[in-house]
Amino acid sequence: SAVISQKPSRDICQRGTSLTIQCQVDSQVTMMFWYRQQPGQSLTLIATANQGSEATYESGFVIDKFPISRPNLTFSTLTVSNMSPEDSSIYLCSAVGSPEAFFGQGTRLTVV
Amino acid sequence: RKEVEQDPGPFNVPEGATVAFNCTYSNSASQSFFWYRQDCRKEPKLLMSVYSSGNEDGRFTAQLNRASQYISLLIRDSKLSDSATYLCVVTTTSGTYKYIFGTGTRLKVLA
């Protein structure tokens, strides 16, 4: 199984600013995903992070708001841009193993 | 209709009880099926994969019915430590390969 290190684990940010979340996997993985989890809710897929090409976004999520990078097979970042209080949530990265998915520890974001 | 649906609960059961969770999925082309466990303020962790033939891991039994598009999880002899949210997860390849999470079912095992 893969081990994923995600940081920061939590942050409190001012509205209008941006936060970049990083995920480092201890082995090469083909697929990585980014999710959002609102309090008391399940996970909602934001996008699939594609190595060497633009991320594939789900309905309701756009690149300008959530730019994603995936420069290689072990690393990805998600930026939450121009934040508002509605962006307060837990953000999780995930990598696909064989065949289950593994998760980072999550980033608890509060926008004030 | 959501792609993966679960009864959100909460299920409050006494220690030692047997409890069953159900999950339905809408995409008949779904490929792989899992149950994940999520503790409060933690990331989801794989509990078990689900196979058509059914599979068992200690006190946990998972079943898949492809014809009815239905997945179940049975927990026998519940422990206090089983208290968590149980997430039904389905993979699809509609466009791109991805994991779809159910809403989760909360379980609380009472002493």
Tab-separated table of C-alpha atoms in Angstrom:
chain	number	residue	atom	x	y	z
A	1	SER	CA	0.000	0.000	0.000
A	2	ALA	CA	1.088	3.540	-0.725
A	3	VAL	CA	1.786	6.134	1.956
A	4	ILE	CA	0.659	9.664	1.174
A	5	SER	CA	1.960	12.702	3.008
A	6	GLN	CA	-0.341	15.691	2.738
A	7	LYS	CA	0.355	19.173	4.005
A	8	PRO	CA	-0.615	21.444	5.539
A	9	SER	CA	-2.833	19.452	7.875
A	10	ARG	CA	-4.853	22.559	8.659
A	11	ASP	CA	-4.902	26.263	7.954
A	12	ILE	CA	-6.944	29.356	8.658
A	13	CYS	CA	-6.928	31.768	5.742
A	14	GLN	CA	-8.271	35.204	4.944
A	15	ARG	CA	-10.911	35.496	2.255
A	16	GLY	CA	-9.520	36.475	-1.127
A	17	THR	CA	-6.229	34.664	-0.590
A	18	SER	CA	-5.074	31.326	-2.019
A	19	LEU	CA	-3.771	28.156	-0.393
A	20	THR	CA	-1.750	25.408	-2.027
A	21	ILE	CA	-2.024	21.885	-0.656
A	22	GLN	CA	0.688	19.353	-1.420
A	23	CYS	CA	0.605	15.574	-1.596
A	24	GLN	CA	3.668	13.357	-1.798
A	25	VAL	CA	3.324	9.619	-2.445
A	26	ASP	CA	6.086	7.223	-1.416
A	27	SER	CA	5.845	5.287	-4.687
A	28	GLN	CA	4.933	5.985	-8.279
A	29	VAL	CA	1.197	5.891	-8.878
A	30	THR	CA	-0.724	6.164	-12.105
A	31	MET	CA	-3.730	8.038	-10.821
A	32	MET	CA	-4.224	10.732	-8.229
A	33	PHE	CA	-7.431	12.469	-7.249
A	34	TRP	CA	-8.473	15.460	-5.178
A	35	TYR	CA	-11.624	15.410	-3.044
A	36	ARG	CA	-13.514	17.824	-0.847
A	37	GLN	CA	-15.421	16.737	2.236
A	38	GLN	CA	-17.838	19.147	3.880
A	39	PRO	CA	-18.639	18.597	7.572
A	40	GLY	CA	-20.873	15.570	8.014
A	41	GLN	CA	-20.838	14.826	4.290
A	42	SER	CA	-19.184	12.269	2.107
A	43	LEU	CA	-16.326	12.867	-0.311
A	44	THR	CA	-16.931	14.853	-3.482
A	45	LEU	CA	-14.464	14.428	-6.321
A	46	ILE	CA	-12.958	17.721	-7.457
A	47	ALA	CA	-10.681	16.461	-10.211
A	48	THR	CA	-8.356	13.779	-11.476
A	49	ALA	CA	-4.739	14.954	-11.468
A	50	ASN	CA	-3.116	13.848	-14.727
A	51	GLN	CA	0.644	13.571	-14.961
A	52	GLY	CA	2.009	15.865	-17.625
A	53	SER	CA	-1.349	17.259	-18.730
A	54	GLU	CA	-4.248	19.328	-17.485
A	55	ALA	CA	-6.417	17.917	-14.714
A	56	THR	CA	-9.870	16.542	-15.469
A	57	TYR	CA	-12.464	18.458	-13.459
A	58	GLU	CA	-15.847	17.273	-12.270
A	59	SER	CA	-19.013	19.216	-12.819
A	60	GLY	CA	-19.098	22.266	-10.586
A	61	PHE	CA	-15.325	22.607	-10.287
A	62	VAL	CA	-13.169	24.746	-12.578
A	63	ILE	CA	-9.475	25.147	-13.162
A	64	ASP	CA	-9.430	28.853	-12.330
A	65	LYS	CA	-10.730	28.148	-8.842
A	66	PHE	CA	-8.883	24.867	-8.203
A	67	PRO	CA	-5.700	24.744	-10.275
A	68	ILE	CA	-3.936	21.400	-9.978
A	69	SER	CA	-0.412	20.389	-10.837
A	70	ARG	CA	1.044	16.915	-11.251
A	71	PRO	CA	4.631	17.246	-12.393
A	72	ASN	CA	5.512	13.566	-11.844
A	73	LEU	CA	4.081	10.244	-10.680
A	74	THR	CA	4.621	10.885	-6.964
A	75	PHE	CA	3.548	14.484	-6.368
A	76	SER	CA	0.524	16.723	-6.851
A	77	THR	CA	-0.736	20.070	-5.621
A	78	LEU	CA	-4.185	21.603	-5.351
A	79	THR	CA	-4.609	25.349	-5.005
A	80	VAL	CA	-7.803	26.841	-3.623
A	81	SER	CA	-7.889	30.310	-5.187
A	82	ASN	CA	-9.581	33.527	-4.156
A	83	MET	CA	-11.031	31.816	-1.120
A	84	SER	CA	-14.399	32.555	0.441
A	85	PRO	CA	-15.941	31.112	3.621
A	86	GLU	CA	-17.832	28.613	1.425
A	87	ASP	CA	-14.477	26.973	0.636
A	88	SER	CA	-14.068	25.973	4.281
A	89	SER	CA	-13.844	22.212	4.132
A	90	ILE	CA	-11.515	19.234	4.341
A	91	TYR	CA	-9.497	18.591	1.195
A	92	LEU	CA	-8.093	15.120	0.581
A	93	CYS	CA	-5.730	13.758	-2.011
A	94	SER	CA	-5.895	10.153	-3.072
A	95	ALA	CA	-3.744	7.738	-5.035
A	96	VAL	CA	-4.832	4.524	-6.661
A	97	GLY	CA	-3.195	1.300	-5.565
A	98	SER	CA	-4.159	-2.173	-6.732
A	99	PRO	CA	-7.066	-1.642	-6.930
A	100	GLU	CA	-8.060	0.338	-3.854
A	101	ALA	CA	-7.492	4.046	-3.278
A	102	PHE	CA	-5.322	5.462	-0.496
A	103	PHE	CA	-5.695	8.858	1.095
A	104	GLY	CA	-3.609	11.607	2.527
A	105	GLN	CA	-4.402	12.744	6.043
A	106	GLY	CA	-6.465	15.660	4.763
A	107	THR	CA	-6.191	19.441	5.002
A	108	ARG	CA	-8.732	21.175	7.216
A	109	LEU	CA	-9.255	24.630	5.712
A	110	THR	CA	-11.092	27.439	7.453
A	111	VAL	CA	-11.655	30.686	5.558
A	112	VAL	CA	-12.449	33.736	7.646
B	1	ARG	CA	-30.441	10.360	-8.098
B	2	LYS	CA	-26.998	9.968	-6.548
B	3	GLU	CA	-24.642	7.476	-8.137
B	4	VAL	CA	-24.055	5.662	-4.856
B	5	GLU	CA	-26.659	5.747	-2.101
B	6	GLN	CA	-26.529	4.642	1.505
B	7	ASP	CA	-28.740	5.021	4.538
B	8	PRO	CA	-26.941	7.771	6.508
B	9	GLY	CA	-28.031	6.357	9.860
B	10	PRO	CA	-26.974	6.766	12.570
B	11	PHE	CA	-27.191	3.150	13.596
B	12	ASN	CA	-26.934	2.861	17.367
B	13	VAL	CA	-26.394	-0.750	18.399
B	14	PRO	CA	-25.301	-2.473	21.618
B	15	GLU	CA	-21.989	-4.259	21.877
B	16	GLY	CA	-22.194	-7.773	20.509
B	17	ALA	CA	-25.002	-6.985	18.098
B	18	THR	CA	-25.003	-7.803	14.405
B	19	VAL	CA	-25.566	-4.859	12.079
B	20	ALA	CA	-25.973	-4.677	8.314
B	21	PHE	CA	-25.425	-1.757	5.960
B	22	ASN	CA	-26.755	-1.532	2.430
B	23	CYS	CA	-25.633	0.425	-0.576
B	24	THR	CA	-27.067	0.791	-4.086
B	25	TYR	CA	-25.324	2.123	-7.168
B	26	SER	CA	-26.827	3.445	-10.373
B	27	ASN	CA	-24.174	2.703	-13.002
B	28	SER	CA	-24.460	-0.875	-14.210
B	29	ALA	CA	-20.980	-0.588	-15.765
B	30	SER	CA	-19.337	-0.075	-12.370
B	31	GLN	CA	-16.279	-2.238	-12.020
B	32	SER	CA	-14.881	-2.452	-8.503
B	33	PHE	CA	-16.539	-2.135	-5.130
B	34	PHE	CA	-15.208	-1.374	-1.678
B	35	TRP	CA	-16.165	-0.581	1.857
B	36	TYR	CA	-14.120	2.136	3.546
B	37	ARG	CA	-14.144	3.152	7.171
B	38	GLN	CA	-13.742	6.761	8.259
B	39	ASP	CA	-13.176	7.745	11.863
B	40	CYS	CA	-13.992	11.249	13.028
B	41	ARG	CA	-11.491	13.792	11.692
B	42	LYS	CA	-9.497	11.105	9.915
B	43	GLU	CA	-9.068	10.081	6.311
B	44	PRO	CA	-10.994	7.105	4.896
B	45	LYS	CA	-9.243	3.764	5.108
B	46	LEU	CA	-9.988	0.609	3.189
B	47	LEU	CA	-11.999	-1.916	5.178
B	48	MET	CA	-12.460	-4.514	2.458
B	49	SER	CA	-12.997	-5.045	-1.216
B	50	VAL	CA	-16.283	-6.567	-2.342
B	51	TYR	CA	-16.456	-9.447	-4.787
B	52	SER	CA	-19.369	-11.081	-6.569
B	53	SER	CA	-18.742	-14.311	-4.712
B	54	GLY	CA	-18.906	-12.503	-1.386
B	55	ASN	CA	-15.997	-12.249	0.990
B	56	GLU	CA	-15.385	-12.398	4.687
B	57	ASP	CA	-12.707	-10.912	6.918
B	58	GLY	CA	-13.119	-11.890	10.533
B	59	ARG	CA	-16.343	-10.329	11.807
B	60	PHE	CA	-16.978	-8.522	8.532
B	61	THR	CA	-18.791	-9.968	5.525
B	62	ALA	CA	-19.344	-8.130	2.244
B	63	GLN	CA	-21.713	-9.119	-0.540
B	64	LEU	CA	-22.238	-7.824	-4.075
B	65	ASN	CA	-25.333	-8.363	-6.185
B	66	ARG	CA	-24.607	-7.041	-9.668
B	67	ALA	CA	-28.084	-7.799	-10.995
B	68	SER	CA	-29.693	-5.638	-8.309
B	69	GLN	CA	-26.759	-3.192	-8.161
B	70	TYR	CA	-26.583	-3.658	-4.442
B	71	ILE	CA	-23.718	-4.020	-1.960
B	72	SER	CA	-23.924	-4.980	1.682
B	73	LEU	CA	-21.690	-5.080	4.727
B	74	LEU	CA	-22.432	-7.243	7.750
B	75	ILE	CA	-20.656	-6.709	11.052
B	76	ARG	CA	-21.024	-9.458	13.642
B	77	ASP	CA	-20.297	-9.194	17.364
B	78	SER	CA	-19.973	-5.396	17.228
B	79	LYS	CA	-17.207	-3.796	19.247
B	80	LEU	CA	-17.026	-0.275	20.627
B	81	SER	CA	-14.091	0.276	18.280
B	82	ASP	CA	-16.341	-0.372	15.269
B	83	SER	CA	-17.970	3.030	15.823
B	84	ALA	CA	-17.223	5.010	12.667
B	85	THR	CA	-18.710	6.049	9.349
B	86	TYR	CA	-18.768	3.312	6.699
B	87	LEU	CA	-18.455	4.461	3.109
B	88	CYS	CA	-19.563	2.439	0.110
B	89	VAL	CA	-17.269	3.084	-2.864
B	90	VAL	CA	-17.717	2.188	-6.518
B	91	THR	CA	-15.349	2.677	-9.434
B	92	THR	CA	-16.535	3.712	-12.860
B	93	THR	CA	-14.983	4.437	-16.212
B	94	SER	CA	-17.569	6.869	-17.537
B	95	GLY	CA	-15.150	9.105	-19.382
B	96	THR	CA	-12.333	8.683	-16.917
B	97	TYR	CA	-11.619	6.105	-14.234
B	98	LYS	CA	-12.767	7.377	-10.855
B	99	TYR	CA	-13.984	6.386	-7.417
B	100	ILE	CA	-17.479	7.410	-6.390
B	101	PHE	CA	-18.265	7.583	-2.680
B	102	GLY	CA	-21.585	6.976	-1.047
B	103	THR	CA	-22.926	9.345	1.550
B	104	GLY	CA	-21.702	7.078	4.349
B	105	THR	CA	-23.490	5.305	7.173
B	106	ARG	CA	-22.715	6.273	10.743
B	107	LEU	CA	-22.420	3.470	13.267
B	108	LYS	CA	-22.258	3.937	17.006
B	109	VAL	CA	-21.727	0.855	19.148
B	110	LEU	CA	-22.944	1.376	22.685
B	111	ALA	CA	-21.544	-0.213	25.849
